[in-house]
Coordinates of C-alpha atoms and ligand atoms in Angstrom, one line a residue:
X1 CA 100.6 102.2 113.4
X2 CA 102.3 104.6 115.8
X3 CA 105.4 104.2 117.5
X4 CA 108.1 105.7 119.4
X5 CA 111.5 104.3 121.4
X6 CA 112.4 104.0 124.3
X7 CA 115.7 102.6 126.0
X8 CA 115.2 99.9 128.1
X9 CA 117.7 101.1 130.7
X10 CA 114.9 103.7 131.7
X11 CA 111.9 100.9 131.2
X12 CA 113.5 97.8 132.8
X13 CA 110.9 94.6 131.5
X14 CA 110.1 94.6 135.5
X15 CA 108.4 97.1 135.8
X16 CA 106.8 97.7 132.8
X17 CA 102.8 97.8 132.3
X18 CA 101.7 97.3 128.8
X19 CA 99.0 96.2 126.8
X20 CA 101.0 93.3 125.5
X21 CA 105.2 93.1 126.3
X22 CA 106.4 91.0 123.1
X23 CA 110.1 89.8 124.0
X24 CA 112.3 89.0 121.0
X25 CA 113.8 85.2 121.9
X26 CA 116.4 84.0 119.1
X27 CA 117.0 80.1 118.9
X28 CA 120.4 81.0 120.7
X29 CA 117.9 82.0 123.6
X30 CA 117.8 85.1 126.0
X31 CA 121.0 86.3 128.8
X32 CA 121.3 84.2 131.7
X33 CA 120.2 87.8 133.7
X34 CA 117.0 88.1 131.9
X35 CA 114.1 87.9 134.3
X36 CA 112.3 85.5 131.6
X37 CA 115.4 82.6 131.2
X38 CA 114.1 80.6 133.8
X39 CA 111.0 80.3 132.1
X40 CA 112.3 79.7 128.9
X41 CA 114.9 77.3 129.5
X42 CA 111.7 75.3 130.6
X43 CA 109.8 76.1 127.8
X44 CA 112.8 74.7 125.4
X45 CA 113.2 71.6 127.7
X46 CA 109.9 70.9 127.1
X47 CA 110.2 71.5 123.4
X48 CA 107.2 73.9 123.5
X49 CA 108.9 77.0 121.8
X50 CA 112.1 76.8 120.8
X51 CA 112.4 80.2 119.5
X52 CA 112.2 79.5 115.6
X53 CA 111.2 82.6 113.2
X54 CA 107.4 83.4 114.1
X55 CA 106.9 80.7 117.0
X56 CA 105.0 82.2 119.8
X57 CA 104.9 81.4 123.3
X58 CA 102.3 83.3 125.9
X59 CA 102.7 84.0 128.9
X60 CA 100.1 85.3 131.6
X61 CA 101.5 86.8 134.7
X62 CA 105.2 85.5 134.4
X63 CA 106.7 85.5 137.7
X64 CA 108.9 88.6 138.6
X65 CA 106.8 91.0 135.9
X66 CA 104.4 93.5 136.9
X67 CA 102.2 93.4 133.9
X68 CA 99.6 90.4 132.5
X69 CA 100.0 89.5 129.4
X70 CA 103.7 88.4 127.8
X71 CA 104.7 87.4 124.3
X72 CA 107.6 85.5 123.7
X73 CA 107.8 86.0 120.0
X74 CA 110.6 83.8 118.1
X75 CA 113.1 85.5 115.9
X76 CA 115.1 82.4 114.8
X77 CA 119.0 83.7 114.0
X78 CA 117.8 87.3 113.5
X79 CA 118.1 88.1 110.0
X80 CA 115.7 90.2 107.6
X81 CA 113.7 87.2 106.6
X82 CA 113.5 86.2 110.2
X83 CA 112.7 89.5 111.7
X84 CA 109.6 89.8 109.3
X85 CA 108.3 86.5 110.3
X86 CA 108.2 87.2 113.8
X87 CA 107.3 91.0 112.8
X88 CA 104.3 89.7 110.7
X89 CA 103.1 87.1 113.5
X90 CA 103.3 89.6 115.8
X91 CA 100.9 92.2 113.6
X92 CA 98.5 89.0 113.4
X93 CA 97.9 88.7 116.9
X94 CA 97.8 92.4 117.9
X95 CA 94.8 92.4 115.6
X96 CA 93.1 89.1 116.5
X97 CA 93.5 90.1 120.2
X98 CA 92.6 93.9 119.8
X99 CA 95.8 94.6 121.8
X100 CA 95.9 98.7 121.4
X101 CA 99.4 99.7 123.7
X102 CA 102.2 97.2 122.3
X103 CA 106.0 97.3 123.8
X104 CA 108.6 94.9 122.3
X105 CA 111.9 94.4 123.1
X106 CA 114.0 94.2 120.1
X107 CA 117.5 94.4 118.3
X108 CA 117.4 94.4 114.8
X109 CA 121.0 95.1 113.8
X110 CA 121.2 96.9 110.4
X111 CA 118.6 99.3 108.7
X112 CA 117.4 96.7 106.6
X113 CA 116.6 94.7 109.3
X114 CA 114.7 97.8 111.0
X115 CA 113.2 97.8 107.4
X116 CA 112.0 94.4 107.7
X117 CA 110.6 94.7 111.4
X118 CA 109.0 97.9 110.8
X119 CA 107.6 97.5 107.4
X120 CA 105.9 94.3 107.7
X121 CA 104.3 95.2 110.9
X122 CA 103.2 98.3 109.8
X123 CA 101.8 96.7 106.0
X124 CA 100.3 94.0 108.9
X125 CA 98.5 96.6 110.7
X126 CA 97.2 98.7 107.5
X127 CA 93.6 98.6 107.1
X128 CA 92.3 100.1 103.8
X129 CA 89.1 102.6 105.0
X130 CA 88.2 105.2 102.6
X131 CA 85.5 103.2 101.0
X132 CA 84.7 100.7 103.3
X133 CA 84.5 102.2 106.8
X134 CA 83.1 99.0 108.2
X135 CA 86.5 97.4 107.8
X136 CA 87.9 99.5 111.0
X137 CA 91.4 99.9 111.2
X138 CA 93.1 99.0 114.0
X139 CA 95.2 101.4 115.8
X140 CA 98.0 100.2 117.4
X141 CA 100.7 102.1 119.4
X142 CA 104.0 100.2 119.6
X143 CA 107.0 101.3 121.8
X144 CA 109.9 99.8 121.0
X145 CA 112.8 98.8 123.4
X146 CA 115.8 99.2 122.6
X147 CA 119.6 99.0 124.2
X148 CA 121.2 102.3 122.5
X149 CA 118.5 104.6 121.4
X150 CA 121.1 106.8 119.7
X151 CA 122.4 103.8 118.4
X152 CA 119.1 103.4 116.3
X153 CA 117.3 106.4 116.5
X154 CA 118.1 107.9 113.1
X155 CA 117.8 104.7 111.2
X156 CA 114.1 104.2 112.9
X157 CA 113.8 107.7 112.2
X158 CA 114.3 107.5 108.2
X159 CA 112.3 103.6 108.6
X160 CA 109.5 105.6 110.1
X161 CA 109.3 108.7 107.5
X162 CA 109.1 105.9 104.6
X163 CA 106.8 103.9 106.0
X164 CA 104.4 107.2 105.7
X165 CA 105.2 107.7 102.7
X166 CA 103.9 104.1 101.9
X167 CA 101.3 104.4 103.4
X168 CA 100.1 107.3 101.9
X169 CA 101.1 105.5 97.9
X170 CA 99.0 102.7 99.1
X171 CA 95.8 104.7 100.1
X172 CA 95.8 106.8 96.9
X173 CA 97.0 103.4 94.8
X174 CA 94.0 101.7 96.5
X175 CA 91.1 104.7 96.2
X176 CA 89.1 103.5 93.5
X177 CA 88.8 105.5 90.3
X178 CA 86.4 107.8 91.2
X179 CA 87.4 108.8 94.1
X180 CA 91.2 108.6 92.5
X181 CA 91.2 111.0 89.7
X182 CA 93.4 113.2 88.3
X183 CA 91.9 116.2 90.4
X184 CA 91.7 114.6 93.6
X185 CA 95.9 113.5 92.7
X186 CA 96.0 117.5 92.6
X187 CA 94.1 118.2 96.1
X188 CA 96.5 115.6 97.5
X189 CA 99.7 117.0 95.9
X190 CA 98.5 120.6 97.1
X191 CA 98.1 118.9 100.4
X192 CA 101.6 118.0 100.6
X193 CA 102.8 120.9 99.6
X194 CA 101.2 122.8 103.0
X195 CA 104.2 121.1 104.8
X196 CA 107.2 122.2 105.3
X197 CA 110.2 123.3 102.6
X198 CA 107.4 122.0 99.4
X199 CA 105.5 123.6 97.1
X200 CA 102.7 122.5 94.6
X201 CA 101.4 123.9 91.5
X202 CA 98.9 121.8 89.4
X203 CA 98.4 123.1 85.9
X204 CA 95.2 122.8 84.2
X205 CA 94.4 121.2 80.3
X206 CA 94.9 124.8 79.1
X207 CA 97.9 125.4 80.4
X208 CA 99.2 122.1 79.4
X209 CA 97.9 122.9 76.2
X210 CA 100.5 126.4 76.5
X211 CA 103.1 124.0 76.7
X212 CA 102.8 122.3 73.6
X213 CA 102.2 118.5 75.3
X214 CA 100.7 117.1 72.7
X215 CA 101.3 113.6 73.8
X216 CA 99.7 114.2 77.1
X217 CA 96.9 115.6 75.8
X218 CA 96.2 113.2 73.3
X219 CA 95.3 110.5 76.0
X220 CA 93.3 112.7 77.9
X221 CA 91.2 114.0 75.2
X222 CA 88.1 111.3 75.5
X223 CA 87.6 111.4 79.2
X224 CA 85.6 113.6 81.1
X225 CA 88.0 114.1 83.9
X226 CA 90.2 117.5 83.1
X227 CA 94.1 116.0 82.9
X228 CA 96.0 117.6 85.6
X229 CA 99.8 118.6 85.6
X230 CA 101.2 118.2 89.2
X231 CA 104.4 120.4 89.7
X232 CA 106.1 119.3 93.4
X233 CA 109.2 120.9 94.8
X234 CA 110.9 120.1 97.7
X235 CA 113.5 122.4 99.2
X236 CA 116.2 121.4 101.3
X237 CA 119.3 122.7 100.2
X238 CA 120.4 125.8 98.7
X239 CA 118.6 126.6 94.9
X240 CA 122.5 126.0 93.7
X241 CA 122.3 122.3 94.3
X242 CA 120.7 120.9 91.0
X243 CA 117.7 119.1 91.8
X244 CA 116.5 115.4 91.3
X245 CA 113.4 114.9 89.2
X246 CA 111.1 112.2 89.9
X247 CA 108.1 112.0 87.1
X248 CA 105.4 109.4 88.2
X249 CA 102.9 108.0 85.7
X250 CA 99.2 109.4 87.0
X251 CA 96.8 107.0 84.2
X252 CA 93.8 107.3 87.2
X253 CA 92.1 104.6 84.9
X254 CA 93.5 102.6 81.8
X255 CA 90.8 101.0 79.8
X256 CA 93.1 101.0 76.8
X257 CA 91.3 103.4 74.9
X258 CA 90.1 102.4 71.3
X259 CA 92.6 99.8 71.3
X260 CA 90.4 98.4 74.5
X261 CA 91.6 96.0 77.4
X262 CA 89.8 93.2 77.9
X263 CA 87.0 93.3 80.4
X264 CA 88.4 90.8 82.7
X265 CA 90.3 92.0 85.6
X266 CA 90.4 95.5 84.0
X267 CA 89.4 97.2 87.6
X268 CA 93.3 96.5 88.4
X269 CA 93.9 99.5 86.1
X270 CA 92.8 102.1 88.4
X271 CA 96.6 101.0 90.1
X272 CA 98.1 102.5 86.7
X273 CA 98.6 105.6 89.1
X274 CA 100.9 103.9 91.6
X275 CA 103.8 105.3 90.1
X276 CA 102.6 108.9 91.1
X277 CA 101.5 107.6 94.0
X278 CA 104.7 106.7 94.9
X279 CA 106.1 110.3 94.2
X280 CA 103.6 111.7 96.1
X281 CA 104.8 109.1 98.9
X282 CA 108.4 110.1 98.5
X283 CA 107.5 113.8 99.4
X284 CA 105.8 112.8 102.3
X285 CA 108.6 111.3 103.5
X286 CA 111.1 114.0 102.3
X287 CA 108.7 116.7 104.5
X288 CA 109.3 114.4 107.5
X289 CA 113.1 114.2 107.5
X290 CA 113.9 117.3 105.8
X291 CA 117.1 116.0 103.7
X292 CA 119.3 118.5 102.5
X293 CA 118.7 117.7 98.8
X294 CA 116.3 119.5 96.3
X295 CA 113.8 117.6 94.8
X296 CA 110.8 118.0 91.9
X297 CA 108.1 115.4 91.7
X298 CA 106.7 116.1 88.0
X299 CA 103.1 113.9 87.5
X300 CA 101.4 114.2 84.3
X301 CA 97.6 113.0 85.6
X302 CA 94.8 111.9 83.8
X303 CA 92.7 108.8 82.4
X304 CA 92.6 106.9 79.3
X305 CA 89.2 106.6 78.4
X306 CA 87.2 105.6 74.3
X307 CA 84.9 107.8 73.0
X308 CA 84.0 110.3 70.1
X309 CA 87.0 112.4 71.0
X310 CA 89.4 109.6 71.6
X311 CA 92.9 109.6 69.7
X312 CA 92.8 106.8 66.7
X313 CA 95.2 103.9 66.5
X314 CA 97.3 105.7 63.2
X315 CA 96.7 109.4 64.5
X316 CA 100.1 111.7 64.8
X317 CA 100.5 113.9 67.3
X318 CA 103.3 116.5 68.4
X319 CA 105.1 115.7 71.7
X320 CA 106.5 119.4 73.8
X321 CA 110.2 118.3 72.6
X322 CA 108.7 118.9 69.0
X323 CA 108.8 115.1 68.0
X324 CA 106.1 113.7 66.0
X325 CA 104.7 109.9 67.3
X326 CA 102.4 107.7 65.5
X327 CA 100.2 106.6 68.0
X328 CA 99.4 102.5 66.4
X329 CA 98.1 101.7 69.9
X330 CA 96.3 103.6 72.3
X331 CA 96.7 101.6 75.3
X332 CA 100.4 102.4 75.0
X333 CA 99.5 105.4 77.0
X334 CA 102.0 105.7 79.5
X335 CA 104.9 106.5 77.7
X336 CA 102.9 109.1 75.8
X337 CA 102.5 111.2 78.8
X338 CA 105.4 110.3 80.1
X339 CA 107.2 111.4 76.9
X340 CA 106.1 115.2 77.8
X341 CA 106.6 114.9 81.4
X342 CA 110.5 113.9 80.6
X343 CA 110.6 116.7 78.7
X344 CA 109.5 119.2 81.4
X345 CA 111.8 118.0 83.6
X346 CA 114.7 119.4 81.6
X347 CA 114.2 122.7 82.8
X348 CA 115.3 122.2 86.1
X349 CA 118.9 121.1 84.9
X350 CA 118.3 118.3 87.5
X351 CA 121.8 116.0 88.5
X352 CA 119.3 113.1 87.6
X353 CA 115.8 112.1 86.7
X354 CA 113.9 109.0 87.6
X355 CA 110.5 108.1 86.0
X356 CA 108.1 105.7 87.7
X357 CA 105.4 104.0 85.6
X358 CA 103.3 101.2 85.6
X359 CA 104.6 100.8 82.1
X360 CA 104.2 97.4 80.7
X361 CA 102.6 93.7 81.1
X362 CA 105.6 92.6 79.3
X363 CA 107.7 93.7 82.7
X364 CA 105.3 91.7 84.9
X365 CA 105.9 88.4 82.1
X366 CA 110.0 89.4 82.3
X367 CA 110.7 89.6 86.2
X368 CA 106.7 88.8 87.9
X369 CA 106.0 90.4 91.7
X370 CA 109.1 90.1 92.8
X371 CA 111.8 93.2 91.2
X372 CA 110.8 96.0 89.5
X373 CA 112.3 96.4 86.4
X374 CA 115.6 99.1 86.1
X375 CA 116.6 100.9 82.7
X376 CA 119.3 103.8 83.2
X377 CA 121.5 105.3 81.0
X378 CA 124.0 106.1 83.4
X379 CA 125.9 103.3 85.5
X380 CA 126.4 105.5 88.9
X381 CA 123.0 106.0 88.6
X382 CA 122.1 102.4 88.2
X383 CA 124.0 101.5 91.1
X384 CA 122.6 103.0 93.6
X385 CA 119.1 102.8 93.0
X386 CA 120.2 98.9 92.7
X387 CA 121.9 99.5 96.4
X388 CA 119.3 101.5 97.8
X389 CA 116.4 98.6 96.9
X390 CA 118.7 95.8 98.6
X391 CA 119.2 98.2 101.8
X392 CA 115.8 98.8 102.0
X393 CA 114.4 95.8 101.0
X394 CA 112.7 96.6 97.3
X395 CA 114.4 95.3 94.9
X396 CA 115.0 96.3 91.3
X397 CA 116.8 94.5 88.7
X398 CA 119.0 96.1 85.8
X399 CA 117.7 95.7 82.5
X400 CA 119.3 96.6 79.1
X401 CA 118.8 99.6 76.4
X402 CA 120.9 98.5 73.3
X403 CA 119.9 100.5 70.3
X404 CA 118.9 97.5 68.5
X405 CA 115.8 97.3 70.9
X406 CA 114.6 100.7 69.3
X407 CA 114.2 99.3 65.5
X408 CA 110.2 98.2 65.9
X409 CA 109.7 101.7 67.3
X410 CA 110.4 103.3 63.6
X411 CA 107.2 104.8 61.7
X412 CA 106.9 105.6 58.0
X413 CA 104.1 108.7 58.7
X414 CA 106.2 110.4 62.4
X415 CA 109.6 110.3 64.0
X416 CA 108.7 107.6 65.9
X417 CA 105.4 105.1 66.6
X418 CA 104.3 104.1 70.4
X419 CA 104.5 100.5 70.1
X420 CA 106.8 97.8 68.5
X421 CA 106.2 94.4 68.2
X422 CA 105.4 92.2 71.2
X423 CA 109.1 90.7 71.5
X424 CA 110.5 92.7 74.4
X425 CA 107.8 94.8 75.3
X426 CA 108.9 96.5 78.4
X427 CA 112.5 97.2 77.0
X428 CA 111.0 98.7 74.0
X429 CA 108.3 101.3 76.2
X430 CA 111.8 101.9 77.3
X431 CA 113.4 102.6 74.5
X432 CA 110.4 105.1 73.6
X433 CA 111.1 107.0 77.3
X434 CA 114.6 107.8 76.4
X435 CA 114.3 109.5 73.1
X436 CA 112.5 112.0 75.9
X437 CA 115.1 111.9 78.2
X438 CA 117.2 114.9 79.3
X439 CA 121.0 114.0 78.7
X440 CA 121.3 113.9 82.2
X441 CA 121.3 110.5 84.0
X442 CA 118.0 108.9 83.6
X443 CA 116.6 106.1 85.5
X444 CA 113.1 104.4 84.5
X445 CA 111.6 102.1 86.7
X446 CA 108.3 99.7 85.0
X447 CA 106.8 98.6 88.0
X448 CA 103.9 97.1 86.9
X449 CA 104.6 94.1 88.4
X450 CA 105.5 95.6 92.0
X451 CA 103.1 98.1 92.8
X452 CA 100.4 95.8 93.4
X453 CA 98.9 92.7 94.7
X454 CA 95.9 90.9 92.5
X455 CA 93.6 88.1 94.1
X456 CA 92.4 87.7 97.9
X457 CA 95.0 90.5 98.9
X458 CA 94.4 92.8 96.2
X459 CA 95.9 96.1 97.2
X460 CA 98.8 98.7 96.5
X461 CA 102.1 98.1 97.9
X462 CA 103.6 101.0 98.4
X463 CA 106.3 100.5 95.9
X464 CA 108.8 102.0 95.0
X465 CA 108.5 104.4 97.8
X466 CA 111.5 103.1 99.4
X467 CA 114.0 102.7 96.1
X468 CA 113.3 106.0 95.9
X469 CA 113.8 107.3 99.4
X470 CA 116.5 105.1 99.7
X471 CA 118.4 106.7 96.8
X472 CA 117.7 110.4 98.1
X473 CA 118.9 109.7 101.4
X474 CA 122.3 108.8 99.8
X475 CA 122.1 111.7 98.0
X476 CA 123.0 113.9 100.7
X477 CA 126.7 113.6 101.3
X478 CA 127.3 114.2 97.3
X479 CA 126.3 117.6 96.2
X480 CA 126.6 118.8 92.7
X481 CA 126.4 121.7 91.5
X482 CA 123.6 122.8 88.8
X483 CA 124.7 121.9 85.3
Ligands
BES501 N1 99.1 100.2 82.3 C1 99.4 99.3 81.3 C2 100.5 98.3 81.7 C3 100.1 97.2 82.6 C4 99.3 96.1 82.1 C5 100.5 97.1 83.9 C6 99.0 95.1 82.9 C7 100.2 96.1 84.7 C8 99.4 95.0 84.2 C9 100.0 100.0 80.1 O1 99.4 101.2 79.8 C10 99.7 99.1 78.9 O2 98.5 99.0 78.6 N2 100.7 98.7 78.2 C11 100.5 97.8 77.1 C12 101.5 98.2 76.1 C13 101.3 97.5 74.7 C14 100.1 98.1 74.1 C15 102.5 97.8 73.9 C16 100.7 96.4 77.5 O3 101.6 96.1 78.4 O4 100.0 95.5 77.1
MN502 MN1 97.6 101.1 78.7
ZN503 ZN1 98.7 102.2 81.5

């Protein structure tokens, strides 16, 4: 979807000519002075549309308008939840009636409202293509009308830039896991780092082998897809404002390893790659409204295959930060690579670091589709990426990192093993993470029950994209200084 604003001062509804001119009726109905009231005071009377969230009304050459086809489009008392009703029966029709040139009027009050207009008419509108070019997507242009441009513009603006960079975590979430892997994650970081103020490197296995990440390489050793280390930087203030690190998990395919998933539904684990996705989608966004914040994107990459070279359930191996781990299950990959990746990320004496992993099933079984799951070490820190996901409408919820949580993660042959028992599993992967983390504020965010969708509308969702955005765009006002 494409779309641009326009005040309606210069574009009075009169005169307009448009594909399809969707006007925004609340249940407390439209101005006396609109050319449409006449007709909808009708329309009410005869309890046709009463303007409720969604309801639609069409018109075909409404008296007093010079173009055809007219949507009144229902938007009940105008909150979020309202807004994306209307927003997502409005995406419905513009694809059932292959409606190209769009213009709505409409006055969504706060950015989360904006969030909930654009977002669900844009994830409405988004057609997934790479493999399956007969589903055709469906482009749309949509100009939106609006009272006070300046008003709007810079909240539309940021809506707009993370809506991009969803859209981009939801194509490489979606790509299937050949055509996901860890080198095509590194052609599409490299991409990203053509655009302005950002910069890629991608390391290959031997010079991840140079940096001792023992960890990383141990999952990587049975496949036959080279791991990949994806270095990102963005660069929008001055190299004396300590950067934020954001380290995505990049498992391009989990089949557990030797400790093996079970066949059913184990295509779902080409998604273990959403959290990089999402860092990837963050950076897109960052090179579109050029923040004044520094930012690395750190994404250890590879897959988790069995095989003659695969790590053993009982094999030690040495993690960069010079820990030893038992590994007791090999499908606790994640935190393994993660556990190097955390490490890197030290070296850039970052003012925070957030991790983003399709961690555990025990996080889907703790909060389900609805919150990702939050661990932080550091309560500022906690805070706002809780704030950012309410204002932008994807939501985390706090979870807890008492020591006592750490016990099962003792070994009797390293410093630590991968796995404890099943009781708390996702606060326990945890647990693992932070004996990695710098002493900086850490955040770690277990999506696995928020990056994607199973059943009919299998698919990635683009989260936490906007969490993470979100956060950054806070950011600005604060600088601090290198540590
Ligand atoms: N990628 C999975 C986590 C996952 C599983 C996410 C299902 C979404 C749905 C992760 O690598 C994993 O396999 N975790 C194990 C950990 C266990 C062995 C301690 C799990 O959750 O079962
Ligand atoms: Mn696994
Ligand atoms: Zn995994």
């Amino acid at each position: 979807m494409n779309f641009d604003l326009k005040p309606i001062s210069k574009h009075p509804l009169h005169r307009i000519h448009s594909g399809l001119l969707v006007v925004s009726v609340p249940e407390a109905g439209l101005a006396k002075s609109h050319p449409l009231s006449a007709t909808l005071a009708k329309a009410v009377a005869s309890k046709v549309f009463e303007g409720k969230p969604g309801q639609t009304l069409a018109l075909w050459e409404p008296a007093g308008l010079a173009t055809s086809q007219v949507l009144l489009l229902g938007v009940g008392k105008a909150t979020s939840a309202h807004w994306r009703s209307a927003a997502l029966k409005l995406a419905g029709w513009i694809k059932d009636k292959s409606v190209t040139q769009v213009d709505w009027c409409l006055d969504p009050k706060s950015l989360t409202d904006w969030v909930a207009v654009l977002r669900t008419l844009s994830d409405g509108l988004y057609t997934y293509t790479h493999t399956k070019p007969s589903a055709k997507a469906h482009v749309a242009h949509v100009s939106l009308l609006v009272s006070d441009v300046a008003k709007v513009k810079g909240m539309v603006k940021s809506v707009q830039a993370s809506l991009a960079g969803i859209a981009l975590a939801r194509e490489w979430g979606n790509r299937p896991p050949n055509h996901a892997t860890p080198a095509h994650l590194g052609e599409a970081a490299k991409a990203l780092g053509k655009l302005k103020n950002i910069s890629c490197e991608v390391l290959n296995p031997s010079q991840i082998a140079k940096l001792n990440m023992g960890a990383f390489l141990a999952v990587a050793q049975a496949s036959a897809q080279p791991a990949a280390f994806i270095v990102l930087h963005y660069k929008g203030a001055s190299s004396s404002v300590a950067p934020t690190v954001l380290v995505g998990k990049g498992i391009t395919f989990d089949t557990g390893g030797i400790s093996l998933k079970p066949g059913a539904g184990m295509d779902e684990m080409k998604f273990d790659m959403c959290g990089a996705a999402s860092v990837l989608g963050t950076f897109r966004a960052l090179a579109d409204l050029q923040p004044r914040i520094n930012v690395v994107g750190l994404i250890p990459a590879c897959e988790n295959m069995p095989g003659g070279k695969a790590v053993k359930p009982g094999d030690v191996v040495t993690s960069a930060s010079g820990q030893t781990i038992e590994i007791l299950n090999t499908d606790a990959e994640g935190r393994l690579i993660l556990s190097d990746a955390l490490w890197y990320a030290k070296r850039f004496k970052p003012r925070a670091v957030i991790d983003i992993a399709t961690l555990t099933g025990a996080c889907v079984i703790a909060l389900g589709h609805v919150r990702s799951g939050l661990y932080a070490n550091d309560e500022a820190l906690a805070k706002q990426l809780l704030k950012a996901g309410e204002e932008w409408d994807d939501l985390c919820w706090r979870m807890p990192l008492d020591d006592a949580y750490a016990e099962g993660l003792k070994s009797n042959f390293a410093d630590m093993a991968n796995v404890a028992d099943r009781a708390a599993g996702s606060v326990t992967a945890a647990k693992f993470l932070q004996r990695f983390a710098p002493e900086a504020p850490w955040a770690h965010l277990d999506i696995a029950g928020t990056a994607w969708k199973s059943g009919a509308a299998k698919g990635a969702t683009g989260r936490p994209v906007s969490v993470l955005l979100g956060y950054l765009l806070n950011q600005v006002h604060k600088p601090a200084a290198r540590r």
